[in-house]
Amino acid sequence: MSPSAPVCRAARRRSIPGIAKSASPPPSPPAYDIGVNRQWHDLRNPGLVPVIADEEEAERYQLDAWRDLPREQVPPWPDYAEVEEVTGVLAAVPPIVAPYEVDHLRERLAEVCEGRAFLMQGGDCAETFIDNTEHHVLANMRTLLQMAVVLTYGASLPVVKVGRVAGQYSKPRSAATDSLGLPVYRGDMFNSLEATEEARVCDPQRMIRAYANSAAAMNMLRAYLRGGLADLMAVHDWNKDFVRNSPAGERYEAIGREIDRAVRFMAACGVDSENLHTAEVFASHEMLAIEYDRALTRIFDGKAYALSGHMLWNGERTRQLNGAHIDFLSRVANPVGCKIGPTATPEWVVEMCQKLNPQNLPGKLVIITRMGHKHVRTLLPPIIEKVEAAGCKVVWQCDPMHGNTYESASGYKTRAFDQVVDEVLGFFEVHRRTGTHPGGIHIELTGEDVTECVGGAQEIRDDQLSDRYETACDPRLNTQQSLELAFLVAEMLRH
Ligand SMILES: O=C[C@H](O)[C@H](O)COP(=O)(O)O
Ligand SMILES: C=C(OP(=O)(O)O)C(=O)O
Ligand SMILES: [Mn+2]
């Protein structure tokens, strides 16, 4: 395909063909509802359907300023012209999420920022095309929902649920080659996990597959979240099974019984709102493949929305203040996250806040701390103090996974459940001392019975990691370990 192929020209049109620019009003879009209990009259106004950011608009919003900036983790695509053809296609497709949902997430995160809600974010380290099945996506979602119910009770606060889903297909890596000397796997958005030279060549067409898989996952989730998957009674029953079957069940029985009593009390009172049967879950991914996220950016109501997901975050390896990733994220209206590891200084974090949230909107910026369990108690307090003193509005979220990765004696990349718990504990201790709100947790997890992290009540040992080590990148907590963590965090929240 040449760059002047029709599809690229279509992508440069100012608005979605046949909708926003048509002379006579198009038919009203069907009522669109993912369980958000509010009216969005704007949606029935065809003039406000988001439009593709053409060159003039991209210039006005400087959506392409990143192209001239230093960029880490650049995918080694053999032919950039093909990348441009693919992004031309992506610029013309219906995006994965809608602007009103993105705004709604920002409002929900503002509640977290003000200490009136808690944020539970989680999912695979790396989604893969082959595992993008009903079984896998729904199992992950079910685990996220189960954790959220336990946390809702523990925190006595609403829990904002965000999946690492429907777009988590790109991975920053520490080295350019793997242990076999092959070009490293960078996520299904770029290349294949298969261990051959050929499979590891970055293929731009994979962005189209990532889009299609993301759209399919989002579509299925929207349907199931309204169709019983999120029903409180069902989720609670699964949690009861967990307490019954967990080797550490006794420890969680008390809190499990309390939740049970609360649920039955509500039922006896006839409490039966829609919120008990459905849930809103938002989609998030790391904004690493800038070309992909830029192509799915649309202009709506005077703002640029990256509609590849509701929330995008910036990774630890790409957080250069004057770099491409931070620049692009600073120009979109989405809530954004920024991972910070042990080398982040308090001064740097304040600058990052000003760059990513210049209007200082509550709910716009999530600082995702991943210090490691050994450092969280010493490194986090000065950062929180400086950010608070500067008056920056942020959500503090703990990622207890990425600072605690190590290679096990058997050669697997793993994490120890106790160290994960200890980092969360440290995060809560620090926030109690600084008088700030420990806003949420960010977990790599799966609803499958994998053996990737050692420990937990199942006491998974190093020599058992090979039994079901299935991750494409980092080790995830399995279902039991995830729920155990939720019960432990619920205990921390109560105290
Ligand atoms: O998910 C996070 C990173 O991509 C991952 O931890 C990097 O892993 P690596 O150090 O094996 O490259
Ligand atoms: C890449 C990730 O994390 P970090 O940037 O914190 O290493 C991740 O969340 O998968
Ligand atoms: Mn990871």
XYZ file of C-alpha atoms and ligand atoms in Angstrom:
518
model
C 0.000 0.000 0.000
C 1.367 3.449 -0.842
C 1.023 6.419 1.521
C -1.509 7.955 -0.845
C -3.812 4.938 -0.747
C -7.504 5.903 -0.301
C -7.585 4.742 3.269
C -5.007 7.351 4.258
C -6.905 10.132 2.549
C -10.038 9.058 4.386
C -8.157 9.228 7.632
C -7.225 12.837 7.013
C -10.811 13.992 6.653
C -11.830 16.350 9.370
C -14.760 14.370 10.689
C -16.093 10.876 10.665
C -17.566 10.464 7.185
C -21.300 10.770 7.058
C -21.757 11.849 10.646
C -20.334 15.102 11.892
C -20.102 16.939 8.572
C -23.308 15.846 6.856
C -25.634 18.649 5.744
C -28.828 17.082 7.020
C -28.744 15.774 10.576
C -27.913 12.069 10.719
C -30.196 9.751 12.668
C -29.728 9.985 16.429
C -27.169 7.541 17.702
C -28.749 4.756 19.712
C -28.911 5.267 23.470
C -25.452 4.359 24.627
C -25.057 3.131 28.131
C -22.355 1.170 29.881
C -24.012 1.499 33.215
C -23.151 5.115 33.905
C -26.219 6.505 35.581
C -26.321 9.869 33.921
C -27.796 11.513 30.904
C -25.457 12.712 28.203
C -27.682 14.837 26.064
C -24.659 15.901 24.052
C -24.542 12.435 22.562
C -27.756 13.142 20.747
C -26.252 16.270 19.239
C -24.520 15.069 16.090
C -22.367 18.202 16.001
C -20.564 16.921 19.066
C -19.598 13.514 17.760
C -15.807 13.385 18.142
C -13.858 14.163 15.015
C -10.579 12.880 13.715
C -7.719 15.217 14.473
C -6.635 16.354 11.014
C -3.354 18.128 10.365
C -4.703 21.561 11.283
C -6.127 20.300 14.550
C -3.100 18.189 15.344
C -1.109 21.386 14.952
C -3.470 23.400 17.193
C -3.301 20.802 19.963
C 0.322 20.006 19.122
C -0.573 16.344 19.093
C 2.529 15.552 17.073
C 5.073 17.561 19.053
C 6.408 14.250 20.419
C 7.744 13.351 16.990
C 10.588 15.845 17.404
C 11.454 14.871 20.965
C 13.821 12.253 22.348
C 12.023 8.954 22.746
C 13.009 5.876 24.727
C 11.914 2.330 23.861
C 11.403 3.070 20.176
C 10.105 -0.098 18.509
C 12.639 -1.135 15.854
C 10.191 -1.163 12.944
C 11.990 -2.071 9.727
C 9.897 0.310 7.610
C 8.327 3.449 9.088
C 6.292 4.098 5.929
C 4.264 1.018 6.775
C 3.688 2.374 10.288
C 2.216 5.506 8.726
C -0.069 3.492 6.481
C -1.334 1.545 9.470
C -1.904 4.638 11.580
C -3.817 6.075 8.625
C -6.159 3.123 8.913
C -6.452 3.481 12.681
C -7.223 7.167 12.390
C -10.420 6.341 10.529
C -11.863 3.532 12.669
C -14.336 3.927 15.528
C -12.267 4.256 18.681
C -12.379 1.845 21.642
C -13.985 4.203 24.177
C -16.098 7.358 24.154
C -15.110 10.823 25.424
C -17.961 10.997 27.943
C -16.681 7.810 29.571
C -13.196 9.302 29.797
C -14.616 12.422 31.472
C -16.617 10.233 33.787
C -13.509 8.343 34.860
C -11.794 11.633 35.598
C -14.720 12.624 37.813
C -14.553 9.280 39.616
C -10.805 9.697 40.095
C -11.407 13.190 41.466
C -13.323 11.443 44.254
C -10.295 9.239 44.864
C -8.090 12.337 44.884
C -10.335 13.935 47.532
C -10.229 10.790 49.684
C -13.829 9.749 48.999
C -13.103 6.647 46.894
C -10.455 3.996 46.315
C -8.886 2.916 43.012
C -8.451 -0.756 42.119
C -6.511 -1.263 38.883
C -5.294 -4.593 37.611
C -4.885 -7.169 34.896
C -2.218 -8.879 32.822
C 1.287 -7.504 32.587
C 0.992 -8.103 28.845
C -2.237 -8.977 27.089
C -1.690 -11.312 24.139
C -3.782 -11.984 21.049
C -3.863 -15.702 21.742
C -5.124 -15.223 25.288
C -7.707 -12.649 24.351
C -10.444 -15.236 24.832
C -13.810 -14.986 26.586
C -12.479 -17.285 29.252
C -9.360 -15.300 30.008
C -10.834 -11.804 29.783
C -13.837 -12.732 31.910
C -11.735 -14.610 34.470
C -9.503 -11.554 34.906
C -12.528 -9.286 35.190
C -14.199 -11.560 37.693
C -11.075 -11.462 39.874
C -10.927 -7.673 39.651
C -14.595 -7.441 40.660
C -14.114 -9.877 43.538
C -11.219 -7.813 44.848
C -13.246 -4.627 44.465
C -16.117 -5.977 46.586
C -13.739 -6.873 49.410
C -12.052 -3.476 49.165
C -15.373 -1.625 49.080
C -16.241 -3.234 52.377
C -12.775 -2.702 53.870
C -12.571 0.951 52.870
C -16.280 1.722 53.326
C -15.765 3.715 50.169
C -16.761 3.293 46.536
C -14.084 1.520 44.520
C -13.230 2.787 41.051
C -12.397 -0.249 38.928
C -9.875 -0.003 36.113
C -8.656 -3.004 34.108
C -5.302 -3.372 32.414
C -7.291 -4.533 29.444
C -8.346 -3.807 25.854
C -5.007 -2.310 24.842
C -2.240 -3.549 27.148
C -0.243 -4.877 24.218
C 3.063 -2.992 24.390
C 5.961 -3.627 26.768
C 8.995 -1.522 27.629
C 12.010 -3.774 28.106
C 15.269 -3.556 30.064
C 17.379 -4.979 27.242
C 17.139 -5.122 23.451
C 17.802 -8.869 23.362
C 16.555 -11.798 25.429
C 18.464 -14.645 27.089
C 18.665 -16.497 23.754
C 20.191 -13.478 22.088
C 17.024 -12.861 20.041
C 15.475 -9.401 19.659
C 13.415 -9.016 22.822
C 9.635 -9.508 22.865
C 8.026 -6.046 23.105
C 4.366 -6.982 23.384
C 1.922 -8.279 20.780
C 1.398 -4.738 19.457
C 4.951 -4.951 18.049
C 6.259 -8.495 17.693
C 5.590 -12.090 18.678
C 6.626 -14.010 21.782
C 7.597 -16.950 19.586
C 11.347 -17.472 19.936
C 12.586 -17.022 16.372
C 14.429 -14.141 14.708
C 11.618 -13.782 12.214
C 8.825 -13.652 14.781
C 10.651 -10.967 16.716
C 10.765 -8.532 13.818
C 8.410 -5.645 14.646
C 5.407 -5.680 12.334
C 3.275 -2.502 12.129
C 0.246 -4.533 11.005
C 0.127 -5.858 14.556
C -1.288 -2.491 15.618
C -4.403 -3.312 13.614
C -4.674 -6.659 15.378
C -4.174 -4.934 18.729
C -7.003 -2.556 17.854
C -9.301 -5.402 16.754
C -8.547 -7.445 19.855
C -9.059 -4.426 22.099
C -12.377 -3.609 20.460
C -13.529 -7.213 20.851
C -12.528 -7.359 24.516
C -14.194 -4.040 25.287
C -17.337 -5.083 23.468
C -17.583 -8.323 25.388
C -16.868 -6.667 28.724
C -19.544 -4.044 28.203
C -22.071 -6.812 27.541
C -21.082 -9.081 30.416
C -20.777 -6.285 32.964
C -24.438 -5.535 32.352
C -25.422 -9.158 32.013
C -24.717 -10.628 35.442
C -20.922 -10.803 35.693
C -20.863 -7.892 38.118
C -23.943 -8.892 40.130
C -23.026 -8.318 43.764
C -24.626 -11.595 44.927
C -22.685 -13.615 42.352
C -19.402 -11.865 43.124
C -20.020 -12.321 46.829
C -20.739 -16.049 46.322
C -17.400 -16.457 44.527
C -15.702 -14.714 47.451
C -17.428 -17.091 49.864
C -16.031 -20.004 47.841
C -12.589 -18.445 48.119
C -12.830 -18.132 51.907
C -14.156 -21.715 52.157
C -11.428 -23.181 49.979
C -8.385 -21.074 50.800
C -5.796 -22.721 53.027
C -5.773 -19.375 54.858
C -9.586 -19.262 54.925
C -9.732 -18.959 58.689
C -7.846 -15.678 58.593
C -10.358 -14.212 56.160
C -13.456 -15.793 57.627
C -14.256 -12.952 60.005
C -14.239 -10.274 57.338
C -15.979 -12.667 54.922
C -18.774 -13.177 57.482
C -19.133 -9.427 57.987
C -19.490 -8.858 54.262
C -22.032 -11.667 54.123
C -24.083 -10.067 56.912
C -23.938 -6.673 55.180
C -25.087 -8.169 51.880
C -27.942 -10.068 53.526
C -28.962 -7.003 55.508
C -29.201 -4.995 52.297
C -31.244 -7.735 50.647
C -33.599 -7.941 53.672
C -34.128 -4.170 53.492
C -35.081 -4.549 49.861
C -32.131 -2.471 48.677
C -32.064 -3.193 44.988
C -30.421 -0.500 42.927
C -28.897 -1.022 39.509
C -25.482 -0.555 41.128
C -25.891 -3.927 42.832
C -26.222 -5.733 39.525
C -23.844 -3.945 37.198
C -20.492 -2.254 37.492
C -18.554 0.287 35.533
C -15.078 -0.846 34.695
C -12.707 1.369 32.764
C -9.947 0.267 30.385
C -6.303 1.293 30.732
C -2.943 0.502 29.225
C 0.609 1.773 29.131
C 0.980 4.532 26.524
C 4.148 3.169 24.929
C 3.141 2.770 21.279
C 2.610 6.488 20.739
C 1.704 5.987 17.074
C -1.201 3.734 18.082
C -2.601 6.010 20.781
C -2.127 9.109 18.623
C -3.991 7.493 15.724
C -6.951 6.775 17.981
C -7.047 10.345 19.305
C -10.132 12.385 18.465
C -11.191 15.953 19.124
C -14.363 16.440 21.111
C -15.763 19.601 22.619
C -12.476 21.470 22.286
C -10.305 18.764 23.803
C -8.129 15.947 22.475
C -9.097 12.511 23.773
C -6.917 9.442 23.329
C -9.801 7.043 22.771
C -7.676 3.890 22.714
C -8.570 3.557 26.414
C -10.041 5.526 29.281
C -6.826 5.917 31.233
C -3.287 5.755 29.869
C -0.161 5.605 31.940
C 3.460 6.374 31.371
C 6.009 3.736 32.335
C 9.072 4.029 34.554
C 11.404 3.653 31.565
C 9.839 6.429 29.484
C 9.319 9.174 32.045
C 11.798 11.721 30.642
C 10.275 15.142 31.341
C 11.196 16.458 27.912
C 10.642 13.181 26.176
C 8.043 12.041 23.661
C 5.778 10.028 25.981
C 5.241 12.668 28.640
C 4.705 15.273 25.941
C 1.928 13.332 24.224
C 0.216 12.504 27.517
C 0.342 16.162 28.550
C -1.864 17.052 25.559
C -4.797 14.676 26.049
C -7.851 15.124 28.251
C -7.716 11.572 29.621
C -6.774 10.803 33.184
C -3.132 9.757 32.992
C -0.821 7.835 35.260
C 2.912 8.086 35.732
C 4.938 5.277 37.250
C 7.702 6.379 39.557
C 10.509 4.175 40.819
C 13.305 4.616 43.362
C 15.305 7.085 41.254
C 12.527 9.697 41.112
C 13.398 12.725 43.247
C 10.713 14.835 44.976
C 11.644 17.847 42.816
C 11.326 15.813 39.645
C 7.918 14.480 40.694
C 6.598 18.017 41.251
C 7.799 19.049 37.790
C 6.179 15.982 36.304
C 2.868 16.877 38.015
C 3.003 20.385 36.585
C 3.738 19.030 33.135
C 1.073 16.312 33.089
C -1.583 18.271 34.952
C -0.945 21.956 34.263
C -4.476 22.930 35.272
C -4.111 20.963 38.495
C -7.421 19.174 37.978
C -8.289 16.603 40.623
C -8.603 13.132 39.079
C -6.407 13.971 36.105
C -3.136 12.537 37.412
C -2.386 9.265 39.157
C 1.106 8.852 40.586
C 1.829 5.144 40.575
C 4.637 4.455 43.023
C 6.683 1.270 42.555
C 9.566 1.661 44.946
C 10.057 -1.914 46.100
C 9.159 -3.143 49.549
C 12.586 -2.270 50.952
C 12.453 1.379 49.867
C 8.835 2.442 50.071
C 9.024 3.550 53.710
C 12.054 5.782 53.151
C 11.665 7.030 49.586
C 7.951 7.764 49.464
C 7.520 10.247 52.387
C 9.710 13.073 50.983
C 7.969 12.726 47.617
C 4.505 12.957 49.135
C 5.550 15.901 51.302
C 6.975 17.868 48.385
C 4.010 17.177 46.103
C 1.514 18.108 48.812
C 3.465 21.251 49.723
C 3.381 22.281 46.057
C -0.406 21.905 46.145
C -0.466 19.343 43.316
C -3.720 17.406 43.090
C -2.868 13.747 42.583
C -4.156 10.268 43.238
C -1.545 8.184 45.062
C -1.542 4.607 43.882
C 0.745 1.749 44.916
C 2.106 -0.713 42.361
C 3.666 -3.329 44.626
C 4.700 -5.537 41.710
C 7.380 -3.848 39.622
C 9.808 -2.929 42.400
C 9.817 -6.496 43.717
C 10.723 -8.595 40.686
C 13.667 -10.983 40.929
C 15.005 -14.090 39.232
C 14.306 -17.248 41.214
C 16.870 -19.986 41.734
C 15.080 -21.999 39.043
C 15.573 -19.121 36.587
C 12.022 -17.732 36.493
C 11.237 -14.056 36.810
C 9.083 -13.996 39.932
C 7.757 -11.957 42.859
C 7.208 -13.056 46.429
C 3.680 -12.592 47.728
C 4.942 -11.411 51.134
C 7.054 -8.685 49.571
C 4.110 -7.510 47.490
C 2.006 -7.322 50.662
C 4.832 -5.580 52.499
C 5.061 -2.815 49.890
C 1.318 -2.190 50.163
C 1.615 -2.173 53.944
C 4.504 0.328 53.718
C 2.435 2.497 51.362
C -0.425 2.600 53.897
C 1.944 3.291 56.786
C 3.551 6.204 54.955
C 0.208 7.762 54.018
C -1.021 7.425 57.576
C 2.072 9.335 58.717
C 1.799 12.043 56.061
C -1.962 12.372 56.541
C -2.649 11.731 52.855
C -5.087 9.376 51.173
C -3.643 6.026 50.044
C -5.746 6.194 46.913
C -5.371 2.794 45.356
C -3.453 -0.230 44.214
C -2.226 -1.347 40.802
C -1.738 -5.088 40.455
C -0.574 -7.504 37.768
C -3.026 -10.352 38.143
C -4.945 -13.013 36.322
C -8.081 -14.989 37.030
C -6.250 -18.181 36.098
C -4.628 -20.635 38.462
C -1.084 -19.860 37.320
C 2.128 -20.339 39.287
C 4.163 -17.221 38.579
C 4.574 -15.541 41.992
C 5.875 -17.502 44.953
C 4.130 -17.686 48.335
C 0.609 -16.843 49.395
C -1.654 -19.265 51.231
C -1.057 -21.897 48.551
C 2.639 -21.582 49.440
C 3.779 -21.738 45.838
C 7.456 -22.664 45.883
C 10.258 -21.838 43.502
C 10.324 -25.422 42.183
C 6.588 -25.190 41.402
C 6.855 -22.088 39.209
C 7.281 -24.231 36.093
C 3.879 -25.945 36.670
C 1.871 -23.117 35.110
C 4.129 -20.235 34.247
C 2.185 -18.638 31.401
C 2.844 -14.927 31.445
C 4.179 -13.247 28.315
C 6.193 -10.805 30.412
C 5.982 -10.259 34.192
C 4.726 -12.700 36.869
C 1.103 -12.125 37.910
C -0.737 -12.918 41.109
C -3.129 -15.803 40.472
C -6.791 -15.717 41.531
C -6.170 -16.953 45.064
C -3.209 -14.663 45.648
C -5.155 -11.690 44.285
C -8.086 -12.299 46.607
C -5.816 -12.897 49.523
C -4.182 -9.550 48.817
C -7.610 -7.896 48.674
C -8.562 -9.335 52.081
C -5.250 -8.160 53.553
C -5.664 -4.671 52.071
C -9.239 -4.595 53.420
C -7.787 -5.264 56.879
C -5.260 -2.447 56.388
C -7.986 -0.071 55.221
C -10.143 -0.837 58.247
C -7.322 -0.004 60.596
O 6.103 -4.838 32.658
C 7.084 -4.182 32.917
C 8.270 -4.232 32.092
O 7.955 -4.314 30.767
C 9.018 -5.417 32.481
O 9.117 -5.483 33.865
C 10.365 -5.360 31.849
O 10.871 -6.582 31.981
P 12.385 -6.940 31.604
O 13.242 -6.337 32.672
O 12.384 -8.437 31.597
O 12.661 -6.373 30.257
C 6.004 -1.667 32.517
C 5.344 -1.655 33.630
O 5.730 -1.093 34.752
P 6.941 -0.110 35.061
O 6.941 0.935 34.019
O 6.587 0.416 36.408
O 8.182 -0.951 35.076
C 4.015 -2.303 33.762
O 3.177 -1.800 34.496
O 3.832 -3.367 33.164
Mn 4.765 -5.610 34.104
